[in-house]
Coordinates of C-alpha atoms in Angstrom, one line a residue:
Chain A
X1 CA 37.4 71.8 24.2
X2 CA 38.4 73.6 27.6
X3 CA 35.9 72.8 29.9
X4 CA 34.1 76.1 31.6
X5 CA 35.7 76.6 34.5
X6 CA 34.2 78.6 37.9
X7 CA 35.8 81.0 40.4
X8 CA 37.1 78.6 42.5
X9 CA 38.4 75.8 40.1
X10 CA 40.0 78.6 38.1
X11 CA 42.2 80.2 41.0
X12 CA 42.9 76.3 42.5
X13 CA 43.9 75.2 39.3
X14 CA 46.4 77.9 37.8
X15 CA 47.7 80.0 40.2
X16 CA 51.0 78.7 39.1
X17 CA 50.2 78.1 34.7
X18 CA 51.1 81.0 32.5
X19 CA 49.8 81.4 29.4
X20 CA 51.7 83.4 26.8
X21 CA 49.8 85.2 23.6
X22 CA 50.1 87.7 21.3
X23 CA 47.6 89.9 19.9
X24 CA 47.3 94.0 19.4
X25 CA 51.1 93.9 18.8
X26 CA 51.4 92.7 22.2
X27 CA 53.2 90.1 24.0
X28 CA 50.7 88.8 26.9
X29 CA 51.8 86.7 29.8
X30 CA 48.6 85.3 31.8
X31 CA 48.1 83.7 34.8
X32 CA 44.3 83.1 33.3
X33 CA 43.9 80.9 30.3
X34 CA 42.1 83.0 27.7
X35 CA 41.2 80.3 25.5
X36 CA 42.8 81.5 22.4
X37 CA 45.8 80.0 20.5
X38 CA 48.9 80.5 22.7
X39 CA 52.3 81.7 21.6
X40 CA 55.2 80.4 21.4
X41 CA 57.8 80.6 24.4
X42 CA 58.1 84.1 24.8
X43 CA 61.5 85.2 23.6
X44 CA 61.6 89.2 24.6
X45 CA 59.4 90.1 28.1
X46 CA 55.9 90.5 28.3
X47 CA 54.4 93.2 27.3
X48 CA 51.4 92.8 29.3
X49 CA 50.4 90.7 32.2
X50 CA 47.3 89.5 33.5
X51 CA 46.9 87.6 36.4
X52 CA 44.7 87.0 39.6
X53 CA 45.0 89.8 42.5
X54 CA 43.2 91.5 45.6
X55 CA 41.3 94.7 44.4
X56 CA 39.2 97.2 46.3
X57 CA 35.2 95.9 46.1
X58 CA 34.4 99.5 46.5
X59 CA 36.7 101.8 44.0
X60 CA 39.6 103.5 44.0
X61 CA 40.6 106.8 45.6
X62 CA 41.0 110.4 43.5
X63 CA 38.8 108.7 40.2
X64 CA 36.2 110.0 37.8
X65 CA 33.0 107.6 38.1
X66 CA 32.2 106.2 34.7
X67 CA 28.5 104.9 35.0
X68 CA 28.0 103.0 38.2
X69 CA 30.6 100.2 38.3
X70 CA 33.5 101.7 37.2
X71 CA 36.1 104.2 38.1
X72 CA 38.9 106.3 36.5
X73 CA 42.1 108.2 36.9
X74 CA 45.0 108.6 34.7
X75 CA 46.9 105.2 34.5
X76 CA 44.1 102.8 36.8
X77 CA 41.0 101.3 35.6
X78 CA 38.8 99.9 38.1
X79 CA 35.7 98.3 36.8
X80 CA 33.2 95.7 38.9
X81 CA 30.7 93.7 36.9
X82 CA 28.5 92.5 39.0
X83 CA 28.4 88.5 39.1
X84 CA 31.5 88.3 37.4
X85 CA 34.6 90.1 38.7
X86 CA 36.6 93.2 39.6
X87 CA 39.3 94.3 37.0
X88 CA 42.0 96.8 37.8
X89 CA 43.5 97.8 34.6
X90 CA 47.0 100.1 35.1
X91 CA 49.7 102.1 32.8
X92 CA 48.5 100.1 30.2
X93 CA 50.8 97.0 31.2
X94 CA 48.8 95.3 33.6
X95 CA 45.4 93.8 34.1
X96 CA 44.5 92.2 37.9
X97 CA 40.9 90.1 38.1
X98 CA 39.1 89.2 40.9
X99 CA 36.2 86.5 40.2
X100 CA 33.3 86.6 42.3
X101 CA 32.7 83.1 43.7
X102 CA 30.3 81.8 40.9
X103 CA 31.5 83.5 38.1
X104 CA 32.2 81.0 35.2
X105 CA 35.2 80.9 32.5
X106 CA 33.4 82.1 29.5
X107 CA 31.7 85.6 31.4
X108 CA 34.8 86.3 32.9
X109 CA 37.0 86.8 29.3
X110 CA 33.9 87.9 27.7
X111 CA 34.4 91.0 29.8
X112 CA 38.7 90.6 29.5
X113 CA 38.7 90.3 26.3
X114 CA 36.2 93.4 25.2
X115 CA 36.1 96.3 28.0
X116 CA 39.3 95.7 30.1
X117 CA 41.1 95.0 26.6
X118 CA 40.0 98.1 25.6
X119 CA 40.8 100.2 28.9
X120 CA 44.2 98.8 28.4
X121 CA 44.4 99.5 24.7
X122 CA 43.1 102.7 25.5
X123 CA 46.3 103.5 28.2
X124 CA 48.6 102.0 25.8
X125 CA 47.6 105.3 23.5
X126 CA 46.6 103.7 20.9
X127 CA 43.3 103.8 18.6
X128 CA 40.8 101.3 19.3
X129 CA 37.8 101.2 16.9
X130 CA 34.6 98.7 17.2
X131 CA 35.1 97.2 14.1
X132 CA 36.0 94.3 12.0
X133 CA 39.7 94.6 9.9
X134 CA 39.5 92.7 6.8
X135 CA 43.0 93.0 4.5
X136 CA 42.5 94.0 1.3
X137 CA 45.9 93.2 -0.9
X138 CA 49.0 94.6 1.2
X139 CA 46.6 97.0 3.3
X140 CA 43.2 96.8 5.0
X141 CA 39.8 98.1 5.7
X142 CA 37.6 98.5 8.8
X143 CA 34.0 98.1 8.6
X144 CA 32.7 99.9 12.1
X145 CA 29.4 100.1 13.7
X146 CA 27.4 99.9 16.9
X147 CA 27.3 96.2 18.4
X148 CA 25.0 94.1 16.3
X149 CA 24.4 96.3 13.5
X150 CA 26.0 93.1 11.1
X151 CA 29.8 93.9 11.0
X152 CA 30.5 90.0 12.3
X153 CA 28.1 89.2 9.5
X154 CA 29.3 91.5 6.6
X155 CA 33.1 89.9 8.3
X156 CA 31.3 85.9 7.6
X157 CA 30.1 86.8 4.2
X158 CA 34.2 88.5 3.2
X159 CA 35.7 85.2 4.9
X160 CA 33.7 83.0 2.2
X161 CA 34.6 84.7 -0.6
X162 CA 37.9 84.2 0.7
X163 CA 39.1 87.5 2.7
X164 CA 41.6 87.4 5.3
X165 CA 40.3 89.1 8.7
X166 CA 43.0 90.9 10.9
X167 CA 39.9 90.9 13.8
X168 CA 36.0 90.8 14.2
X169 CA 35.0 93.4 16.9
X170 CA 38.0 95.1 18.8
X171 CA 40.2 97.4 16.1
X172 CA 43.6 98.5 17.3
X173 CA 45.6 101.2 15.4
X174 CA 48.5 101.7 16.3
X175 CA 50.8 105.3 16.4
X176 CA 52.1 104.3 12.7
X177 CA 48.5 103.8 11.1
X178 CA 49.0 99.9 11.6
X179 CA 46.1 97.6 12.0
X180 CA 47.2 95.5 14.4
X181 CA 46.3 91.6 14.4
X182 CA 43.6 90.9 17.1
X183 CA 41.8 87.7 18.2
X184 CA 41.9 84.6 15.5
X185 CA 38.3 84.4 15.8
X186 CA 34.7 85.7 14.8
X187 CA 31.6 85.4 17.0
X188 CA 27.8 85.4 15.7
X189 CA 24.6 85.2 17.0
X190 CA 22.4 81.9 16.0
X191 CA 20.7 84.1 13.0
X192 CA 22.7 84.5 11.6
X193 CA 24.4 81.3 11.6
X194 CA 21.0 80.4 10.4
X195 CA 20.5 82.9 7.4
X196 CA 24.4 82.0 6.1
X197 CA 24.4 78.5 6.4
X198 CA 27.2 78.2 8.5
X199 CA 28.6 74.7 9.5
X200 CA 28.4 74.0 13.1
X201 CA 31.1 71.8 13.7
X202 CA 33.8 74.5 14.5
X203 CA 31.5 76.9 16.5
X204 CA 31.5 76.7 20.3
X205 CA 28.8 79.0 22.6
X206 CA 30.2 82.3 23.5
X207 CA 28.3 81.8 27.1
X208 CA 26.2 78.9 27.8
X209 CA 23.4 81.8 28.7
X210 CA 23.6 83.3 25.0
X211 CA 23.1 82.3 21.6
X212 CA 26.1 83.8 20.4
X213 CA 28.8 81.2 18.9
X214 CA 32.8 81.7 18.5
X215 CA 34.5 80.5 15.1
X216 CA 38.6 79.9 15.3
X217 CA 39.3 81.9 12.0
X218 CA 42.1 78.8 10.5
X219 CA 45.6 80.3 9.1
X220 CA 43.7 81.1 5.4
X221 CA 41.0 83.0 7.3
X222 CA 43.2 85.3 9.5
X223 CA 45.9 87.5 8.9
X224 CA 48.3 87.9 11.7
X225 CA 50.7 90.7 10.4
X226 CA 50.1 94.5 10.7
X227 CA 49.3 96.3 7.9
X228 CA 48.2 99.8 6.8
X229 CA 44.7 101.3 6.9
X230 CA 43.4 102.1 3.3
X231 CA 39.7 102.7 3.9
X232 CA 36.4 102.9 6.8
X233 CA 33.3 101.7 6.3
X234 CA 30.4 102.6 9.0
X235 CA 27.5 100.9 9.0
X236 CA 24.0 101.8 10.5
X237 CA 21.0 100.9 10.1
X238 CA 18.3 103.5 8.5
X239 CA 15.2 102.7 6.9
X240 CA 15.6 106.0 4.7
X241 CA 18.3 105.2 2.8
X242 CA 18.7 101.3 3.1
X243 CA 21.0 100.1 0.9
X244 CA 23.1 103.3 0.2
X245 CA 27.2 103.9 0.2
X246 CA 27.7 108.1 1.0
X247 CA 31.2 109.0 0.6
X248 CA 31.9 111.6 3.7
X249 CA 34.3 114.4 3.8
X250 CA 36.1 116.4 6.4
X251 CA 34.6 117.2 9.5
X252 CA 32.0 114.9 8.4
X253 CA 33.8 112.2 7.6
X254 CA 36.4 112.6 11.2
X255 CA 33.4 112.6 13.9
X256 CA 31.6 109.7 12.7
X257 CA 34.8 107.4 12.7
X258 CA 36.0 109.2 16.1
X259 CA 32.6 107.7 17.6
X260 CA 33.1 104.5 16.8
X261 CA 36.1 104.1 19.4
X262 CA 35.3 101.3 21.6
X263 CA 34.4 102.5 25.2
X264 CA 35.3 106.0 24.7
X265 CA 33.2 106.8 28.2
X266 CA 36.7 105.4 29.9
X267 CA 39.0 108.3 28.0
X268 CA 38.2 111.4 29.9
X269 CA 38.5 109.2 33.3
X270 CA 42.2 107.8 32.1
X271 CA 43.5 111.1 30.9
X272 CA 43.5 110.1 27.2
X273 CA 41.0 111.7 25.8
X274 CA 43.3 115.2 24.2
X275 CA 45.6 112.2 23.0
X276 CA 42.7 110.5 21.0
X277 CA 41.5 113.6 19.7
X278 CA 45.0 114.2 18.5
X279 CA 45.4 110.7 17.5
X280 CA 42.2 110.3 15.6
X281 CA 42.9 113.2 13.4
X282 CA 46.7 112.1 11.8
X283 CA 45.8 108.4 11.4
X284 CA 42.6 109.4 9.9
X285 CA 43.9 111.9 7.9
X286 CA 43.3 111.2 3.8
X287 CA 41.8 108.2 4.8
X288 CA 38.4 107.8 2.6
X289 CA 35.3 107.0 5.0
X290 CA 31.6 106.3 4.0
X291 CA 28.8 105.5 5.1
X292 CA 26.6 102.0 4.1
X293 CA 23.3 101.8 5.6
X294 CA 21.0 98.6 6.0
X295 CA 17.7 98.8 6.8
X296 CA 15.8 98.1 10.3
X297 CA 14.7 95.1 9.2
X298 CA 17.3 91.5 9.9
X299 CA 19.2 90.6 7.7
X300 CA 17.7 88.4 5.0
X301 CA 20.5 86.0 3.5
X302 CA 21.1 88.2 1.0
X303 CA 21.5 91.5 2.3
X304 CA 25.1 90.7 4.2
X305 CA 25.8 90.0 0.4
X306 CA 24.2 93.3 -0.9
X307 CA 26.3 95.3 1.7
X308 CA 29.5 93.4 0.9
X309 CA 29.1 93.8 -2.8
X310 CA 28.3 97.9 -2.2
X311 CA 31.9 97.6 -0.1
X312 CA 33.8 95.8 -2.9
X313 CA 32.6 98.3 -5.6
X314 CA 33.6 101.1 -3.8
X315 CA 36.9 99.9 -3.3
X316 CA 37.4 98.9 -6.8
X317 CA 36.7 102.4 -7.9
X318 CA 39.5 103.9 -5.0
X319 CA 41.9 101.3 -7.5
X320 CA 41.7 98.1 -5.6
X321 CA 40.0 96.1 -7.9
X322 CA 43.1 93.9 -9.0
X323 CA 43.3 93.5 -5.0
X324 CA 40.3 91.9 -4.7
X325 CA 40.3 90.2 -8.1
X326 CA 43.0 87.6 -6.9
X327 CA 41.5 86.9 -3.4
X328 CA 38.0 86.2 -5.2
X329 CA 39.6 84.3 -8.1
X330 CA 41.8 82.6 -5.4
X331 CA 38.7 81.2 -3.6
X332 CA 37.1 79.6 -6.3
Chain B
X1 CA 15.9 118.8 42.0
X2 CA 16.8 117.6 38.9
X3 CA 16.2 114.0 37.7
X4 CA 14.3 111.5 35.5
X5 CA 10.7 111.8 34.6
X6 CA 9.3 108.5 32.9
X7 CA 6.8 109.2 29.5
X8 CA 5.1 105.5 29.8
X9 CA 2.5 104.3 27.6
X10 CA 1.5 101.1 26.3
X11 CA 2.7 101.3 22.0
X12 CA 0.8 103.7 20.4
X13 CA -0.5 105.5 22.9
X14 CA 0.4 109.2 22.1
X15 CA 4.2 109.2 23.3
X16 CA 5.9 110.7 20.0
X17 CA 3.0 112.8 20.1
X18 CA 3.9 113.8 24.2
X19 CA 7.7 114.2 23.2
X20 CA 7.1 116.1 20.4
X21 CA 5.2 119.0 22.4
X22 CA 7.8 118.5 25.4
X23 CA 11.1 119.0 22.3
X24 CA 8.6 122.4 21.0
X25 CA 7.9 123.8 24.3
X26 CA 11.9 123.3 25.4
X27 CA 13.0 124.2 22.1
X28 CA 10.8 127.2 21.0
X29 CA 13.1 128.8 18.6
X30 CA 14.0 125.4 17.1
X31 CA 11.9 124.0 14.2
X32 CA 10.5 121.0 15.5
X33 CA 12.3 117.7 13.2
X34 CA 10.3 114.4 13.9
X35 CA 13.6 112.2 13.3
X36 CA 15.3 114.7 15.8
X37 CA 13.2 114.5 19.0
X38 CA 16.3 114.3 21.6
X39 CA 14.4 114.6 24.9
X40 CA 16.0 111.7 26.2
X41 CA 17.4 107.8 25.8
X42 CA 14.1 105.1 25.7
X43 CA 14.2 103.1 29.1
X44 CA 15.2 100.2 26.9
X45 CA 18.2 102.0 25.4
X46 CA 21.4 99.5 25.6
X47 CA 23.5 102.5 24.8
X48 CA 22.3 104.5 27.7
X49 CA 22.1 102.0 30.4
X50 CA 25.4 101.0 29.4
X51 CA 26.6 104.5 29.3
X52 CA 24.8 104.2 33.3
X53 CA 26.1 100.6 34.2
X54 CA 30.1 101.4 32.9
X55 CA 30.6 97.7 30.9
X56 CA 28.8 96.5 28.1
X57 CA 25.7 94.1 28.4
X58 CA 25.5 92.6 24.9
X59 CA 26.5 89.3 25.7
X60 CA 24.5 88.9 29.0
X61 CA 21.2 87.0 28.4
X62 CA 17.6 89.1 29.2
X63 CA 16.9 88.1 32.9
X64 CA 21.1 89.5 33.5
X65 CA 20.2 92.8 31.9
X66 CA 16.8 93.4 33.6
X67 CA 19.1 92.7 37.0
X68 CA 21.5 95.8 36.0
X69 CA 18.6 98.1 35.1
X70 CA 17.7 99.6 38.3
X71 CA 21.6 100.1 39.4
X72 CA 21.9 101.7 36.0
X73 CA 18.6 103.9 36.2
X74 CA 19.7 105.0 39.9
X75 CA 23.0 106.1 38.8
X76 CA 22.0 107.8 35.3
X77 CA 19.1 109.8 37.3
X78 CA 21.8 111.0 39.6
X79 CA 23.7 112.6 36.7
X80 CA 20.6 113.9 35.1
X81 CA 21.3 118.5 34.8
X82 CA 17.5 119.8 34.9
X83 CA 15.4 117.6 33.9
X84 CA 15.3 114.2 31.5
X85 CA 12.3 112.9 29.6
X86 CA 12.5 109.5 28.8
X87 CA 10.1 107.2 26.8
X88 CA 9.0 103.8 28.4
X89 CA 6.9 101.1 27.2
X90 CA 7.6 98.5 29.7
X91 CA 5.5 97.1 32.2
X92 CA 6.3 98.1 35.6
X93 CA 7.9 94.8 36.5
X94 CA 9.8 93.6 39.8
X95 CA 12.9 91.1 40.0
X96 CA 12.5 87.8 41.5
X97 CA 13.7 89.6 44.6
X98 CA 11.0 92.2 44.1
X99 CA 13.2 94.8 43.3
X100 CA 11.3 96.9 41.1
X101 CA 13.4 97.7 37.3
X102 CA 12.2 101.3 37.7
X103 CA 13.5 102.7 41.4
X104 CA 11.2 104.9 42.9
X105 CA 14.6 106.6 43.6
X106 CA 15.5 107.0 40.3
X107 CA 12.5 109.5 39.1
X108 CA 11.0 112.5 40.0
X109 CA 7.7 110.9 38.2
X110 CA 5.6 109.4 36.0
X111 CA 3.4 110.2 33.1
X112 CA 1.2 107.6 32.0
X113 CA -0.7 108.1 28.9
X114 CA -3.4 105.7 28.4
X115 CA -5.6 105.2 25.0
X116 CA -9.1 103.6 24.2
X117 CA -7.4 99.4 23.9
X118 CA -10.2 99.6 20.8
X119 CA -8.1 102.0 19.3
X120 CA -5.0 100.6 20.5
X121 CA -5.5 97.2 18.9
X122 CA -6.2 99.0 15.6
X123 CA -3.0 101.2 15.1
X124 CA -0.5 98.6 16.7
X125 CA -1.5 96.2 14.1
X126 CA -0.9 98.9 11.6
X127 CA 2.5 99.3 12.8
X128 CA 3.6 95.7 12.9
X129 CA 1.8 95.1 9.4
X130 CA 0.0 92.4 11.2
X131 CA -3.6 91.4 11.7
X132 CA -6.2 93.1 14.0
X133 CA -6.9 89.2 15.6
X134 CA -3.3 89.3 15.8
X135 CA -2.8 92.2 17.4
X136 CA -5.9 91.8 20.4
X137 CA -4.3 88.2 21.2
X138 CA -0.7 89.5 21.9
X139 CA -2.5 92.7 23.8
X140 CA -4.0 89.7 26.1
X141 CA -0.8 87.7 26.2
X142 CA 0.8 88.4 29.8
X143 CA 4.3 87.2 27.7
X144 CA 4.0 89.7 25.3
X145 CA 7.5 91.5 25.1
X146 CA 9.2 93.7 22.9
X147 CA 13.2 92.5 21.5
X148 CA 12.8 89.2 23.4
X149 CA 14.6 87.2 21.1
X150 CA 17.8 85.5 22.0
X151 CA 19.0 84.4 18.7
X152 CA 20.3 87.5 17.6
X153 CA 21.3 90.7 19.0
X154 CA 18.9 93.3 19.3
X155 CA 19.4 97.4 19.7
X156 CA 16.9 97.9 22.4
X157 CA 16.6 95.6 25.4
X158 CA 13.9 93.0 26.1
X159 CA 11.0 95.2 27.2
X160 CA 8.2 93.0 29.0
X161 CA 4.8 94.3 28.3
X162 CA 2.6 91.8 29.9
X163 CA -1.2 92.2 28.5
X164 CA -2.7 96.1 28.2
X165 CA -4.8 95.3 30.8
X166 CA -2.3 94.3 33.3
X167 CA 0.5 97.3 31.7
X168 CA -1.8 99.5 33.1
X169 CA -2.3 98.0 36.2
X170 CA 1.3 97.6 36.9
X171 CA 2.1 101.5 36.3
X172 CA -1.0 103.3 38.7
X173 CA 0.1 101.0 41.9
X174 CA 3.8 101.5 41.3
X175 CA 4.2 104.2 44.1
X176 CA 5.9 106.5 41.2
X177 CA 4.7 110.1 41.9
X178 CA 2.5 109.2 38.7
X179 CA -0.3 111.8 36.7
X180 CA -2.2 109.6 34.5
X181 CA -4.1 111.6 31.3
X182 CA -6.3 110.0 28.6
X183 CA -5.2 110.2 24.9
X184 CA -8.6 111.1 24.0
X185 CA -8.6 114.3 26.4
X186 CA -5.0 115.0 24.6
X187 CA -7.3 115.3 21.3
X188 CA -10.8 116.2 22.7
X189 CA -9.1 119.3 25.1
X190 CA -6.0 119.7 24.0
X191 CA -4.9 122.4 25.6
X192 CA -6.1 121.9 28.8
X193 CA -4.7 118.7 29.1
X194 CA -1.4 119.7 27.8
X195 CA -0.9 122.6 30.2
X196 CA -1.7 119.6 32.8
X197 CA 0.8 117.7 31.3
X198 CA 3.3 120.8 31.2
X199 CA 2.6 121.6 34.2
X200 CA 2.9 117.9 36.0
X201 CA 6.3 117.5 34.2
X202 CA 8.0 121.0 34.9
X203 CA 7.9 122.5 32.0
X204 CA 6.5 126.5 30.8
X205 CA 2.8 125.9 31.8
X206 CA 1.4 129.2 30.6
X207 CA -0.9 129.6 27.3
X208 CA 1.6 131.1 24.9
X209 CA 4.2 128.5 25.6
X210 CA 1.8 125.5 25.5
X211 CA -0.4 126.9 22.3
X212 CA 3.2 127.4 20.7
X213 CA 4.5 124.2 20.8
X214 CA 1.3 122.5 19.9
X215 CA 0.4 124.2 16.9
X216 CA 4.4 123.1 16.3
X217 CA 3.2 119.3 16.4
X218 CA 0.0 119.0 15.5
X219 CA -0.9 116.1 13.4
X220 CA -0.9 117.6 10.4
X221 CA 2.4 119.2 10.4
X222 CA 3.8 115.6 11.8
X223 CA 2.0 113.5 9.1
X224 CA 3.3 116.2 6.7
X225 CA 7.1 115.8 7.8
X226 CA 6.4 112.2 7.7
X227 CA 5.1 112.2 4.0
X228 CA 8.0 114.8 3.1
X229 CA 11.0 113.0 5.1
X230 CA 10.4 109.8 6.7
X231 CA 9.5 109.1 10.2
X232 CA 12.8 106.9 11.4
X233 CA 10.8 105.3 14.1
X234 CA 8.7 103.6 11.8
X235 CA 8.7 100.1 11.4
X236 CA 9.0 99.1 7.4
X237 CA 6.0 96.7 7.7
X238 CA 4.1 100.1 8.6
X239 CA 1.5 101.6 6.2
X240 CA 2.7 105.3 7.8
X241 CA 3.5 105.8 12.0
X242 CA 1.2 108.9 11.8
X243 CA -2.0 106.8 11.2
X244 CA -5.2 108.3 13.1
X245 CA -6.5 109.7 9.7
X246 CA -5.7 106.6 7.4
X247 CA -7.3 104.2 10.2
X248 CA -10.7 105.6 10.7
X249 CA -11.3 104.7 14.2
X250 CA -12.5 101.3 15.8
X251 CA -16.5 102.2 15.3
X252 CA -15.5 101.6 11.5
X253 CA -12.5 99.5 11.6
X254 CA -13.2 97.1 14.1
X255 CA -15.9 94.0 13.4
X256 CA -18.4 94.0 16.4
X257 CA -16.3 90.6 17.2
X258 CA -13.1 92.2 17.6
X259 CA -14.8 94.5 19.9
X260 CA -16.7 92.3 22.0
X261 CA -13.1 90.3 22.3
X262 CA -11.1 93.0 23.6
X263 CA -14.2 94.2 25.8
X264 CA -14.0 90.7 27.2
X265 CA -10.1 91.2 27.8
X266 CA -10.2 94.6 29.2
X267 CA -13.4 95.1 30.8
X268 CA -12.2 96.6 34.1
X269 CA -9.6 98.6 32.9
X270 CA -11.8 100.2 29.9
X271 CA -14.3 100.7 32.5
X272 CA -12.2 102.5 35.2
X273 CA -11.5 105.0 32.6
X274 CA -14.8 105.5 30.4
X275 CA -13.9 103.2 27.8
X276 CA -16.8 100.9 28.6
X277 CA -19.7 101.1 30.7
X278 CA -21.3 99.8 33.4
X279 CA -22.8 96.7 31.3
X280 CA -19.6 96.3 29.5
X281 CA -20.4 98.5 26.3
X282 CA -18.2 100.3 24.8
X283 CA -18.3 104.3 25.2
X284 CA -17.7 106.8 22.5
X285 CA -15.3 108.9 23.2

């Protein structure tokens, strides 16, 4: 495992190295190691460049404030995470990073690979949902929901049953309605790891300050090709309707999914709000959406399985029974 | 001048009733729905704080999040149109460098609601589905906190309560524009007390508005709504959220030993607020 690097060491060590990756359908060239599997030496030019750079500490001109530490204007997003780094995201093609002196690599990556990357993906006109994408046959479902609701926990149960993930947290749908595979890992809190009895051997801490762990996905657990979207499930907590699955129709389906957009607060500042609305309307047309509820109580050992069973039963009712069966049979 | 008012209280001290009143008085033409009390996000709402920052805080530890709360509230308070009324159960605490988590410049004021800890213990025990003795220990514990787990994600951020007495004593000298009100005066002199609350919070405070709002959020109405369709904020473990009628009061429901313990733990504050006399005996309010 790569050691945790401080900013000083990161700068000194890696100003000349270039790492190549592929995720969300993009060839990425980075001067900062992302602690992800690298791609083969690039055949075509990079779609996205990540590099160290000088960034104004106080913000950018002619921009909208999005919270106290973020500013955006069409084509540019500036973000300062105190004690971590400044980030500048430009035109969907470039991310500049200026770490704070005591920032560690893991904390930097938490922000670079989630919030900052989502800004770049928005700039590229993609639909970015907060959700886990799971392969079912030749298509994929997305399980959306607020941070911490249990999407990854449900994903972990599905992996155990033989399903493949395309992504764990950021779910990216391109303009053709294809879900693009993301980072080949799943991140779980200690509570879930204990409840599901997950082996600790391949877990690495996301950050040393928190009890959340990343588990790289093996080849058979991760689907690295794009797949068309077939259904969306929105997981939320609600004591009154716990355990229930409610199909949503029309505008009642559209708005909840739109509201699952990752960092949607960035869209207005980036001038992408109208495009985003149209994109949602186009990509979600005809896609069945259902609300799935769990109780506010902690997910006990059997709750994620119950949620998974509700999803699988719903997919079977939609005619995907054979796809589910073949996955589960393979895993026996 | 626009800005935020905090609605501060130790849990089970009348905060929901107060928010119901505020909603009712601001929305005279709407029906009150206990599951849709949109007066403003709770101070510990992760989503609200993230909107004040512009980035996520879901992979930071509690102390790191605490350092970001003051700038988040400062920014949020500058964005409010009119007045925002935000529930807060946190004690008024400070970062290691002395910065208050809830800066003075980020709030127009705070309404602090206090309730007899003898009744709080009973109600809090019911709310948490735990014994009164366990609750009394929690109310004495300076390290008591909500959402303080580090093994799992919780949708609110950590709220440090301190002990019940320390909670009261943290808000009073905060230097905020503070109005303290007793729950017992809210029940005993309802119209007069809520009129003062409305005046402090810059709400409509004429007799008709106050009376109409109070009628909409009477205990019987809130209880009936909970019975009919449930209350989103009620924990699973609790028998009911609006529980004044089923619990009785401390005189009948607490043992002598429990009463003595609470008095021992919180005597000074209880005396300061008319819950105990000079000899340390409970006053029946």
